[in-house]
Coordinates of C-alpha atoms in Angstrom, one line a residue:
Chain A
X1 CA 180.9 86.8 118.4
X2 CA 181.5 90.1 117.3
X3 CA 182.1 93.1 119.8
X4 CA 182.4 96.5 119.4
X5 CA 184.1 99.3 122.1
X6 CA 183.1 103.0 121.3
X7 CA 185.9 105.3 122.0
X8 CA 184.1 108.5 122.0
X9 CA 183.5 112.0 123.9
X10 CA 180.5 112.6 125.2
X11 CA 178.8 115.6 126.2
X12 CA 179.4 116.7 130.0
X13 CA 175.8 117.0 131.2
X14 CA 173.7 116.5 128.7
X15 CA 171.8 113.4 128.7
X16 CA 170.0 113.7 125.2
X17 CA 172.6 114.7 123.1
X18 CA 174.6 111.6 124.2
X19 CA 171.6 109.1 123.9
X20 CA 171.4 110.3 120.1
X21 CA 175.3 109.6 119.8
X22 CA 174.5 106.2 121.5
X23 CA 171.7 105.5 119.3
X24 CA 174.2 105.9 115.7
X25 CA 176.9 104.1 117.5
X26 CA 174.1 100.9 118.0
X27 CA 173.1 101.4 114.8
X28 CA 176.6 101.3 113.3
X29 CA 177.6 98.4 115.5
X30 CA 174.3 96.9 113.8
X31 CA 175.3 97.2 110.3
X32 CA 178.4 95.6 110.8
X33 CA 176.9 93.0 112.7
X34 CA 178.0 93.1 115.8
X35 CA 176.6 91.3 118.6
X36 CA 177.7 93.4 121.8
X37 CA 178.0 97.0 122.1
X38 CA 180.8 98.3 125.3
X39 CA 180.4 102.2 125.9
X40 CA 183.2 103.9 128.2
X41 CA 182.3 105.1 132.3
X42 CA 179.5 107.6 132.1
X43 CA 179.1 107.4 128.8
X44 CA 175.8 108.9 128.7
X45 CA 176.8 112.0 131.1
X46 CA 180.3 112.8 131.2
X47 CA 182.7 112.2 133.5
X48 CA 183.3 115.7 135.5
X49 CA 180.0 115.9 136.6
X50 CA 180.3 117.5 140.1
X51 CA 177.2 119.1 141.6
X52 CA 176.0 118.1 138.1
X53 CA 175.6 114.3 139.2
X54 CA 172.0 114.6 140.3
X55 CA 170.7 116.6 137.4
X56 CA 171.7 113.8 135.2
X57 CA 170.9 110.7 137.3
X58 CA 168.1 108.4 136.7
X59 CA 166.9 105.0 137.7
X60 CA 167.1 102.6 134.7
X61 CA 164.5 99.8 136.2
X62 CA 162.2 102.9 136.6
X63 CA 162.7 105.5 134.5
X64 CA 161.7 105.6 130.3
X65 CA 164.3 107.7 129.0
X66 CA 166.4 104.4 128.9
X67 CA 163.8 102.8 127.2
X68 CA 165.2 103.2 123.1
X69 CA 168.5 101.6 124.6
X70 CA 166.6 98.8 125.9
X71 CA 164.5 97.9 123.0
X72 CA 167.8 98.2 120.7
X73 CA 169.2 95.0 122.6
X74 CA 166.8 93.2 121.2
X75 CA 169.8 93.0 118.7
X76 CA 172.8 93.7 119.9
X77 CA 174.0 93.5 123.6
X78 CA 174.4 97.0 125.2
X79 CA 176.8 98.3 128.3
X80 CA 176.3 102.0 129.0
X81 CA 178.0 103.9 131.5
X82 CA 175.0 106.5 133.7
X83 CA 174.5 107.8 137.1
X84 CA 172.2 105.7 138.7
X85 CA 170.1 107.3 141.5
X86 CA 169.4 103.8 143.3
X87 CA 167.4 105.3 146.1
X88 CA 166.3 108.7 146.1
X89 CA 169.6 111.1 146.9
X90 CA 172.1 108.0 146.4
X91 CA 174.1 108.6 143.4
X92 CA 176.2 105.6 141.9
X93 CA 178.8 105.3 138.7
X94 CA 176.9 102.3 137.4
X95 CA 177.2 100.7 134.3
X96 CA 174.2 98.7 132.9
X97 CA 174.1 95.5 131.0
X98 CA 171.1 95.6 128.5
X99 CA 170.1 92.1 126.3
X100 CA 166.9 91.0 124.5
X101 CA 165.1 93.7 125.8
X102 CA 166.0 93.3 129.7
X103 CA 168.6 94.4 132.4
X104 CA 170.8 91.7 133.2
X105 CA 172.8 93.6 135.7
X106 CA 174.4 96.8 137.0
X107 CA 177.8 97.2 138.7
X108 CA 177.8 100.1 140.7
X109 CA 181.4 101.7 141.1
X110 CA 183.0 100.3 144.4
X111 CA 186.6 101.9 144.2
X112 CA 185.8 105.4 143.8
X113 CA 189.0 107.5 143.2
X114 CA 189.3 110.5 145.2
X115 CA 192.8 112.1 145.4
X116 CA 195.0 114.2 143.4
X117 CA 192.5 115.3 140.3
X118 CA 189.9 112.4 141.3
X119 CA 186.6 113.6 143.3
X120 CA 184.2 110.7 142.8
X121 CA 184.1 109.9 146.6
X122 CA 182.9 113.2 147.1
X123 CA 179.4 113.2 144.6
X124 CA 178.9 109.2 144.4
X125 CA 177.8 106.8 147.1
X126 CA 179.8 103.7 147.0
X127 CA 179.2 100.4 145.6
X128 CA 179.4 97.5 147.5
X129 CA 179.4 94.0 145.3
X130 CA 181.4 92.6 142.4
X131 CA 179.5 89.6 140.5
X132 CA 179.4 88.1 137.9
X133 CA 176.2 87.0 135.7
X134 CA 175.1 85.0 132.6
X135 CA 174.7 86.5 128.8
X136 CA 174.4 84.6 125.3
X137 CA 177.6 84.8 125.2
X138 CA 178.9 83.5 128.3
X139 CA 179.4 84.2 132.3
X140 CA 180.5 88.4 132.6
X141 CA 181.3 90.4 134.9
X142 CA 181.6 94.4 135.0
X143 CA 184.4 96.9 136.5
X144 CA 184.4 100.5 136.6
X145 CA 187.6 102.1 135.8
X146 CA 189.7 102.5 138.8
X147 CA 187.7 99.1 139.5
X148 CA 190.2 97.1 137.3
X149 CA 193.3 98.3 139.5
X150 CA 192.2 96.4 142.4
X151 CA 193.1 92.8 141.9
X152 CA 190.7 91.9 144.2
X153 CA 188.1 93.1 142.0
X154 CA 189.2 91.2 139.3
X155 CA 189.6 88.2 141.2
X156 CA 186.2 88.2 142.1
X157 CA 185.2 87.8 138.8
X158 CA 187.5 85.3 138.2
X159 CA 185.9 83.3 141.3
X160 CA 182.7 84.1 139.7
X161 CA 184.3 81.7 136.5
X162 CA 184.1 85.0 134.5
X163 CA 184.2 84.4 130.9
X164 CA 184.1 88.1 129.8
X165 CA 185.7 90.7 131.7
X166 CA 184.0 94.0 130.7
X167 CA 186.1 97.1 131.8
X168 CA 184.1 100.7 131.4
X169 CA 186.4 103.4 131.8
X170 CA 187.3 107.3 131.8
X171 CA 190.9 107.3 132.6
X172 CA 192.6 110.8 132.0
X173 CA 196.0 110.5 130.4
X174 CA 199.1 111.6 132.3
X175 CA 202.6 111.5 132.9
X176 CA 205.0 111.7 129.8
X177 CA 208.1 110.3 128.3
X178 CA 209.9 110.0 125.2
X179 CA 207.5 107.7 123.9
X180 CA 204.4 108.7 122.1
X181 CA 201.2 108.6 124.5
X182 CA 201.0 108.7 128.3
X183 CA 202.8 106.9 130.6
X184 CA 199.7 106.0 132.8
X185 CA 198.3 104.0 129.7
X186 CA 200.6 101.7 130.4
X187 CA 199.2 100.5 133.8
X188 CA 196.1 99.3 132.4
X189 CA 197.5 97.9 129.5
X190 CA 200.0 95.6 132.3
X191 CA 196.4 94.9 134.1
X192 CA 195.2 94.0 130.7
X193 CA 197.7 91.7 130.1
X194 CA 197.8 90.2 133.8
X195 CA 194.4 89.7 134.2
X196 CA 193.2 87.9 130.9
X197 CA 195.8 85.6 131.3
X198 CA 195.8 84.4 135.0
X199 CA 191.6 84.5 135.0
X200 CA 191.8 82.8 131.3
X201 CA 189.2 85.2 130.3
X202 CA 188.7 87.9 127.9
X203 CA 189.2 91.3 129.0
X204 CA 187.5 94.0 127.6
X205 CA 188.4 97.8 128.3
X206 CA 186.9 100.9 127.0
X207 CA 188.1 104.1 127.5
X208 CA 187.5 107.3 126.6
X209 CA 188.6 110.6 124.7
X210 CA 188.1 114.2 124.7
X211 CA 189.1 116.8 127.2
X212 CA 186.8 117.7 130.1
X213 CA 188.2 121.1 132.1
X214 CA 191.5 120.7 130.8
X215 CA 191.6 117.0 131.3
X216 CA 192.2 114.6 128.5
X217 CA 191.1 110.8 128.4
X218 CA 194.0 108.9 127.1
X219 CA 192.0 106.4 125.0
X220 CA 193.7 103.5 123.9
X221 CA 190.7 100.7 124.6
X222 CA 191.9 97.3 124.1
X223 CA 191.2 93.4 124.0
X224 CA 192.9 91.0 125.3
X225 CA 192.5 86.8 124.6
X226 CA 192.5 84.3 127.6
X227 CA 196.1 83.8 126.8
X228 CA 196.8 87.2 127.9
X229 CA 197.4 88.5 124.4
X230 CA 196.3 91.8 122.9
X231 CA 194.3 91.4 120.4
X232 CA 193.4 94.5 119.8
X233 CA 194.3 98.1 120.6
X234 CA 192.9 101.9 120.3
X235 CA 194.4 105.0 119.3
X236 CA 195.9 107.2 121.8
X237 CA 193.7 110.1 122.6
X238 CA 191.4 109.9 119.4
X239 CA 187.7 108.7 118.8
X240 CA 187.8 105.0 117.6
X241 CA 184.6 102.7 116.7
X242 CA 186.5 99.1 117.3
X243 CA 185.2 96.3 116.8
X244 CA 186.2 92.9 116.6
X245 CA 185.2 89.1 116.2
X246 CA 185.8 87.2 119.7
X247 CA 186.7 83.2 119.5
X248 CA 184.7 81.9 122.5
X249 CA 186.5 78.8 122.0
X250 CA 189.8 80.2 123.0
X251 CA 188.3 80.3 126.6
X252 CA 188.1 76.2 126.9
X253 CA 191.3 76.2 124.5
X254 CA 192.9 78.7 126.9
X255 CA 191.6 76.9 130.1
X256 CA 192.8 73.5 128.6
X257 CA 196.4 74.4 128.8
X258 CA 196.6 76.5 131.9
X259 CA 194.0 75.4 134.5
X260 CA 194.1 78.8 136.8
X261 CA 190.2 78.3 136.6
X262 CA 190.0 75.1 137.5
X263 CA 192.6 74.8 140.2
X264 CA 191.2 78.4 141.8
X265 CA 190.4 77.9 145.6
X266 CA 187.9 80.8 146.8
X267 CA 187.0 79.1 149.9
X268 CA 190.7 79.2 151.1
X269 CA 191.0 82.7 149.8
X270 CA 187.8 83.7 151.6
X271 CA 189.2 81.7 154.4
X272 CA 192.1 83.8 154.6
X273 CA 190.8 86.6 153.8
X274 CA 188.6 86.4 157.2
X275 CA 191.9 85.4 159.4
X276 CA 193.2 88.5 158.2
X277 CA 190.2 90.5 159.0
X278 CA 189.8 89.5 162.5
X279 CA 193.3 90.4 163.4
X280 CA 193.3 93.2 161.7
X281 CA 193.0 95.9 164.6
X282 CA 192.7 98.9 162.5
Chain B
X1 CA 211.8 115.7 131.8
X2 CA 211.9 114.5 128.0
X3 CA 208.7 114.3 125.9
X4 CA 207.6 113.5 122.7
X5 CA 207.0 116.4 121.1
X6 CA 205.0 115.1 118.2
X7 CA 202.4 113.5 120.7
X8 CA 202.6 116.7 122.7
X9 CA 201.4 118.6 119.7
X10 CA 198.4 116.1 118.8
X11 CA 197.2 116.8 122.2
X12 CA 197.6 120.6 122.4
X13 CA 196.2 121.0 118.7
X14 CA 193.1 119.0 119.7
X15 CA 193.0 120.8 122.9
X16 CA 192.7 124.3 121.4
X17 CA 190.6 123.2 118.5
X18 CA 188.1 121.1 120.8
X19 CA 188.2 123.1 123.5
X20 CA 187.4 126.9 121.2
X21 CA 184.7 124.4 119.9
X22 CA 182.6 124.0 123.2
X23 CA 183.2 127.8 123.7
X24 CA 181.9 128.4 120.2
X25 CA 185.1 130.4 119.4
X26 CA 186.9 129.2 116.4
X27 CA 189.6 132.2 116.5
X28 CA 192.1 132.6 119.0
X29 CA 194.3 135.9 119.7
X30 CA 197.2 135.6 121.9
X31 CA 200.6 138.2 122.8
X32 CA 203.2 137.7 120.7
X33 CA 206.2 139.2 122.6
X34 CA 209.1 137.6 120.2
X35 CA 210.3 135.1 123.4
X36 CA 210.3 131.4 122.7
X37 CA 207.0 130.7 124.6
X38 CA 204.8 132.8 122.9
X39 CA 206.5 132.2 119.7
X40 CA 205.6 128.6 120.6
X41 CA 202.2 129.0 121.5
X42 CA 201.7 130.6 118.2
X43 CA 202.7 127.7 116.2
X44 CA 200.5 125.3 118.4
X45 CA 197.4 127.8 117.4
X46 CA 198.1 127.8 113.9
X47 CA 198.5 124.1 114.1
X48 CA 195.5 123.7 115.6
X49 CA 193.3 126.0 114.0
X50 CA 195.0 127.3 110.8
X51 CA 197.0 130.8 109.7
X52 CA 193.3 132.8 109.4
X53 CA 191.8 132.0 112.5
X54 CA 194.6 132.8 114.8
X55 CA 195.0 136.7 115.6
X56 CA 198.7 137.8 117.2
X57 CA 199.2 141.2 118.7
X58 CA 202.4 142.8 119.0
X59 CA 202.5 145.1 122.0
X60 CA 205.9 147.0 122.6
X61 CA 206.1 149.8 124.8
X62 CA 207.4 152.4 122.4
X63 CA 211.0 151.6 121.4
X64 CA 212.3 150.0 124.2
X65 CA 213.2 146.5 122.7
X66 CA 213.1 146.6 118.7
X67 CA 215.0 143.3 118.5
X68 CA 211.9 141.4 119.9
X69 CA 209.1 143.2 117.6
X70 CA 211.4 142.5 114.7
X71 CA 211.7 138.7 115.6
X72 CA 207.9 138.5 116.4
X73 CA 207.0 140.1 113.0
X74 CA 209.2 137.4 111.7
X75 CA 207.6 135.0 113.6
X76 CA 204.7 135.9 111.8
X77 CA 205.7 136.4 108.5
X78 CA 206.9 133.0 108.9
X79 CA 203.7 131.7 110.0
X80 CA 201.3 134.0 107.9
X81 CA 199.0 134.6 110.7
X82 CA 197.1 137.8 111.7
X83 CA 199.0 140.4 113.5
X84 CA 198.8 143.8 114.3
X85 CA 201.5 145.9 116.5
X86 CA 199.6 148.1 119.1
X87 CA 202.2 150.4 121.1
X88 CA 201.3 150.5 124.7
X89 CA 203.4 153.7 125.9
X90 CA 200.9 156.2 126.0
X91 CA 198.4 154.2 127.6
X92 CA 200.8 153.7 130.1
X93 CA 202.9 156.5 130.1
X94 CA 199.5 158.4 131.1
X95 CA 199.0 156.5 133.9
X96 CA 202.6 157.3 135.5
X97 CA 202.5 160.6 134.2
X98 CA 199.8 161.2 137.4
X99 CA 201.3 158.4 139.4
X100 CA 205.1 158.6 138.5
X101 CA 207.6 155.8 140.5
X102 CA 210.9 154.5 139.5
X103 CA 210.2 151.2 140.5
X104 CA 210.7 149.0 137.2
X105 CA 208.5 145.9 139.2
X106 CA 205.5 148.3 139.3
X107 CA 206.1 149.4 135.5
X108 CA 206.1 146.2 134.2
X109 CA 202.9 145.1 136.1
X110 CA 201.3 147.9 134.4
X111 CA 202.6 146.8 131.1
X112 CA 201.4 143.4 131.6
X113 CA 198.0 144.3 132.7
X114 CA 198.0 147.0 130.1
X115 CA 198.4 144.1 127.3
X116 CA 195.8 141.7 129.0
X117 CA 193.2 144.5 128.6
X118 CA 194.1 144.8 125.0
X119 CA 193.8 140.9 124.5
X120 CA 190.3 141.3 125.9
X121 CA 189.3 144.0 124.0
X122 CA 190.4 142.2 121.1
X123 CA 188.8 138.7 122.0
X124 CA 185.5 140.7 122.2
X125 CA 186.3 142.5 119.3
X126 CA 187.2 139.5 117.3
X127 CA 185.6 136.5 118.7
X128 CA 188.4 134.8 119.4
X129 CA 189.5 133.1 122.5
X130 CA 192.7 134.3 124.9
X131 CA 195.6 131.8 125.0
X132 CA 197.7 131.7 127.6
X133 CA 201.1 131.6 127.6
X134 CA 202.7 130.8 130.8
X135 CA 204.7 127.7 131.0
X136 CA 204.7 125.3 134.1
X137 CA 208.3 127.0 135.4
X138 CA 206.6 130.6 135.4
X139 CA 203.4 129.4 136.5
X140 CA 205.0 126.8 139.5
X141 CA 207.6 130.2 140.8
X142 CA 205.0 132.7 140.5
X143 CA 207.1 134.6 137.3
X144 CA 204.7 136.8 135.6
X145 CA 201.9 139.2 136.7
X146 CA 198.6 138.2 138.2
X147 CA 195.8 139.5 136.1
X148 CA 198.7 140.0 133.5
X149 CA 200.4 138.1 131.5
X150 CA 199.0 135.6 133.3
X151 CA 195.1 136.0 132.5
X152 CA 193.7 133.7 129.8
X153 CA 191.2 131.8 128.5
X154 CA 192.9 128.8 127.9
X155 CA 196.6 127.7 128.4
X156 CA 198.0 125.4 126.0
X157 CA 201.7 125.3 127.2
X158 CA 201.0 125.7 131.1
X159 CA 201.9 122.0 132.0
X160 CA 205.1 122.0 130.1
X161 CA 208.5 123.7 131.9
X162 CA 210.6 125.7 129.9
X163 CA 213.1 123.4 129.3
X164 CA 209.9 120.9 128.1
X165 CA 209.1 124.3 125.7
X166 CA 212.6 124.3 124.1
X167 CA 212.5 120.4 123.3
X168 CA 208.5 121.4 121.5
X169 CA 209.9 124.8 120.1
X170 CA 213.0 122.6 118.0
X171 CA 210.3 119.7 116.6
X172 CA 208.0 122.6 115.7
X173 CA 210.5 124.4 113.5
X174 CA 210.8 127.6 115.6
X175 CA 213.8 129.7 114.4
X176 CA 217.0 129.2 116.4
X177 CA 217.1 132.6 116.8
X178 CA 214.5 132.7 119.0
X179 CA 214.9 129.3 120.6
X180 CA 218.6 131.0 121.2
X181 CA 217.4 134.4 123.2
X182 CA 218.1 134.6 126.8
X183 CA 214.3 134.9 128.3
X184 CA 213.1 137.8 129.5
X185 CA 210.4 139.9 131.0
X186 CA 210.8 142.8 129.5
X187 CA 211.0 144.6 132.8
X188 CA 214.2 146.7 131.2
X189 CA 216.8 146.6 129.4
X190 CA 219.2 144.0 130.3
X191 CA 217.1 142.8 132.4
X192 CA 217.1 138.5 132.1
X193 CA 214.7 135.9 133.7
X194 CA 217.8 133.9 135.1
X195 CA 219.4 136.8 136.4
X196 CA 217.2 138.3 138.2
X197 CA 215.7 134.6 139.6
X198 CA 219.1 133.8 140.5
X199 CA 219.0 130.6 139.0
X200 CA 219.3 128.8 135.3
X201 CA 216.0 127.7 134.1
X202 CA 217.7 123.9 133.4
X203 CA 218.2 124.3 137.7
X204 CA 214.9 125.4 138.4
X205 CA 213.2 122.9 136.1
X206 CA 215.2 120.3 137.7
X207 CA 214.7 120.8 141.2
X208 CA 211.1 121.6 140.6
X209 CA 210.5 118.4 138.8
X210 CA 211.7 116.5 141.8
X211 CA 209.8 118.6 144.0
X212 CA 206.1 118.5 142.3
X213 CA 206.1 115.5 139.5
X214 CA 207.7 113.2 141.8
X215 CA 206.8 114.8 144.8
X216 CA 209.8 114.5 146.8
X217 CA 210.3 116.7 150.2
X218 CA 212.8 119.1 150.3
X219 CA 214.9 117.4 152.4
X220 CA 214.9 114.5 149.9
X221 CA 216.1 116.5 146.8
X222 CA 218.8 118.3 148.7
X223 CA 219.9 114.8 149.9
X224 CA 219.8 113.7 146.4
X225 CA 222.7 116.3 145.8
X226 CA 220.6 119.8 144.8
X227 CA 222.2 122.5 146.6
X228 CA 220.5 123.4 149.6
X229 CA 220.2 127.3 149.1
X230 CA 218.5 126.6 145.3
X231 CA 215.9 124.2 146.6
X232 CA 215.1 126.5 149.3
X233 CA 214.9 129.3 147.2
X234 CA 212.6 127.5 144.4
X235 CA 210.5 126.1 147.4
X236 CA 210.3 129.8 148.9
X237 CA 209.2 131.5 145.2
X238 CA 206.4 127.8 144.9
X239 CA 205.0 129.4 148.5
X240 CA 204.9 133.1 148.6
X241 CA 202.9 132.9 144.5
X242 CA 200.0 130.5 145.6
X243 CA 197.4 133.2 145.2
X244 CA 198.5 133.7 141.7
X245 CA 197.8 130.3 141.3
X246 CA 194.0 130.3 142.5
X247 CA 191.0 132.3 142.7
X248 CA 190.9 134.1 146.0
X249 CA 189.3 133.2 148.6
X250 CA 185.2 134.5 149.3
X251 CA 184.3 134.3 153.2
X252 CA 182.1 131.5 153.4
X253 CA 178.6 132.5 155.3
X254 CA 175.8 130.4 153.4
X255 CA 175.3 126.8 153.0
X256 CA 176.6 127.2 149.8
X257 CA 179.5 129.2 148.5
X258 CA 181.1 129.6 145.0
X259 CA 184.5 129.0 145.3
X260 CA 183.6 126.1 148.4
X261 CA 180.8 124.3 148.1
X262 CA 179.1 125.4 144.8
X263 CA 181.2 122.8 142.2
X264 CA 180.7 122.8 139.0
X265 CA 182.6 121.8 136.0
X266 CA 184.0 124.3 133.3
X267 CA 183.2 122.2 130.5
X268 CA 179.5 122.8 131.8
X269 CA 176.9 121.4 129.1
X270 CA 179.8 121.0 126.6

């Protein structure tokens, strides 16, 4: 199969102008082929939306302005980033998973950063599930950003006998060194790394660029096989249309050496998991 | 404390180019004192936006300090930018000709706020948009004039300490003359950053870098071997300039407030 991760800017606010950009990103990724499309967090917003959140939020299993987007994955898998208004006044970062024509699922945001230059808890209502769910292309499952450095998350998926893991994110760039990009890129990158390797799945992340109120989004998207290697990785800070061809082979190739998967014990963990909680006073 | 200064650049170009963009400014004017961090802000606007578009103005008061309008004009005959010199003494000379005082503080407030009304005039004049050009040490100490040398539309060298600025200012080609002069405000002659702070800028920069990028108490830095009197000292100068740091504060009434409860991004429909 052949993916593509738009590393782009969008517009903060405006809703249109970033659908257009959506639609000639789709319609590149369709020239070349491609047979799934992965936009960054809030791709059709903007990420410092404040107060702005519920001038921009819609309902994608009611509203029409998503409609072009769905009838384009008719050919090509789609992942957008919006703010969903699930019931009226409850605003969610959600990412939507559009294919032949349908929603196959949304994630809503459950780790929510808010401290230091992160506000989300304050404008977004939380999220409250990770899952995964079936696509032509295997079983997937969605994070949000700060999502993917929670290994719980992640290890939900991986329960869930997550094939792809689908990362959307705005992560600003910070923290310097000698070396050229930000330090913080790094985190993810170890995440990455981790992650693919010990859930023998692919991980897919897609970040960002552009500057928002002084802000810049560090970029640097990147794939990573079931064996835990990169296969692929962005540019620091610039705009990057990436695609490339996935091996869904290497999942049962992966999976035959190390057996992580198969060996995985969720009802122990969940076990646990319960002891914990009941003794846990706080 | 050590960066990368090419990497530094490619975000601060792209920051002032992207950011003029939204504004729909594609000009920039900034004050061109002859120091190293304006010097430095001058090469990141030409960078980013090329010689024409970036407008520098020269603003001595009358003859005071020659040696910096000669190394700013070679600063921009180096650069071939726009400049023009604008003499600010009788602007402000009429002002303490009615209101006279000896105090060089209050002078060089006025001379500060004197040039940020120029620049203003000037980025209405010309379209262009203010840079900034405090650095984080200034900025984090509360060194420079509210409403001043402080006032900007943009700052494209505020989350870099001086020290940081030198490292930039070498990869950029500044001239080691100016990457050489003792900083100053100007306040008179003689007069020195350092020595009136009391302290180097390498000691500030250091103890502020433990105090706000790694967040340490103050306890924990002097443990670390800082001497107690400097890290109370930079600690004391981070407190008493907070409110050069923010927008003051409106007396909250309504349900909703600017400046509380009425949020919304800069960037807004950019």
């Amino acid at each position: 199969m052949k993916v593509v991760l738009v590393q782009f800017s969008p517009h903060l606010g405006l809703l249109d102008k970033n659908l257009d950009l959506h639609y000639q990103f789709i319609d590149r990724a369709l020239e070349e082929k491609a047979d799934l499309i992965i936009f960054p967090e809030l791709s059709l917003t903007g990420y410092t939306l404040k107060d702005l959140i519920s001038e921009v939020a819609l309902n994608p299993r009611k509203n029409n302005q998503l409609n072009r987007l769905k009838s384009y994955s008719h050919k090509i898998d789609i992942v957008v980033g919006i703010v969903e208004e699930g019931n009226p006044g409850l605003f969610y970062n959600s990412a939507v998973y559009y294919s032949k024509g349908e929603i196959l699922a949304i994630h809503r945001k459950v780790f929510l950063p808010t401290f230091g230059l992160f506000e989300e808890g304050k404008f977004f209502a939380t999220g409250r599930n990770f899952k995964t769910f079936p696509t032509p292309f295997g079983q997937v499952g969605l994070l949000i950003c700060r999502d993917f450095l929670h290994y719980g998350a992640s290890y939900c998926l991986l329960a869930g006998k997550a094939d792809l893991i689908i990362i959307l994110s705005a992560a600003p760039g910070r923290g310097m060194s000698e070396n050229s990009g930000f330090t913080s890129s790094e985190m993810w990158e170890l995440m990455g790394a981790a992650i693919s390797r010990f859930s023998t799945a692919f991980v897919l992340y897609c970040n960002r660029v552009g500057f928002e109120d002084g802000v810049v989004f560090a970029g640097g998207s990147f794939i990573y096989d079931p064996w835990g290697k990169c296969l692929l990785r962005g540019p620091d800070i610039e705009p990057a249309f990436l695609s490339l061809e996935l091996e869904l082979e290497d999942l049962r190739r992966a999976r035959k050496t190390w057996s992580f998967l198969r060996d995985d014990k969720p009802e122990i963990i969940l076990n646990s998991l319960q002891n914990l909680l009941a003794k846990n006073e706080d | 404390m050590k960066i990368n200064p090419e990497f530094v650049t490619s975000v601060i170009t792209k920051f002032i180019r992207e950011e003029l963009n939204k504004f729909g400014f594609n000009r920039a004017v900034l004050g061109l004192s002859g120091g190293l961090d304006s010097t430095v802000c001058a090469f990141l606007a030409v960078r980013a936006l090329g010689q024409d578009n970036v407008l520098t103005l020269i603003m001595p008061y009358g003859q005071t300090f020659p040696q910096d309008v000669e190394d700013a004009k070679a600063v921009v005959s180096l650069l071939q930018c726009r400049a023009m010199i604008i003499d600010i003494q009788p602007m402000v000379d009429a002002y303490f000709h009615r209101y006279p005082t000896d105090n060089p503080v209050l002078k060089g407030n006025k001379m500060a706020r004197e040039r940020m009304a120029i620049l203003y005039d000037f980025s209405a004049r010309e379209k262009a948009l203010i840079l900034g050009t405090s650095n984080k040490t200034e900025l984090l100490i509360g060194y420079g004039t509210i409403h001043g040398d402080m006032a900007c539309g943009l700052n494209p060298i505020g989350d870099l300490y001086k020290t940081q600025i030198r490292q930039l200012a070498i990869w950029l080609g500044v001239p080691e003359k100016i990457r050489n002069k003792v900083p100053t405000a100007g306040l008179w002659p003689g007069q020195t950053d350092e020595g009136e702070i009391g302290l180097t800028y390498e000691e500030i920069d250091k103890i502020l870098f433990e105090l706000v990028d790694l967040r340490r108490s103050r306890q924990e830095v002097i443990a670390s071997g800082f001497d107690p009197k400097k890290v109370n000292l930079v600690w004391e100068m981070i407190k008493r300039s907070e409110f050069k740091r923010r927008m003051p504060p409106i007396i909250k009434l309504s349900s909703r407030t600017v400046g509380h409860d009425f949020l919304y991004p800069y960037d807004w429909d950019k």
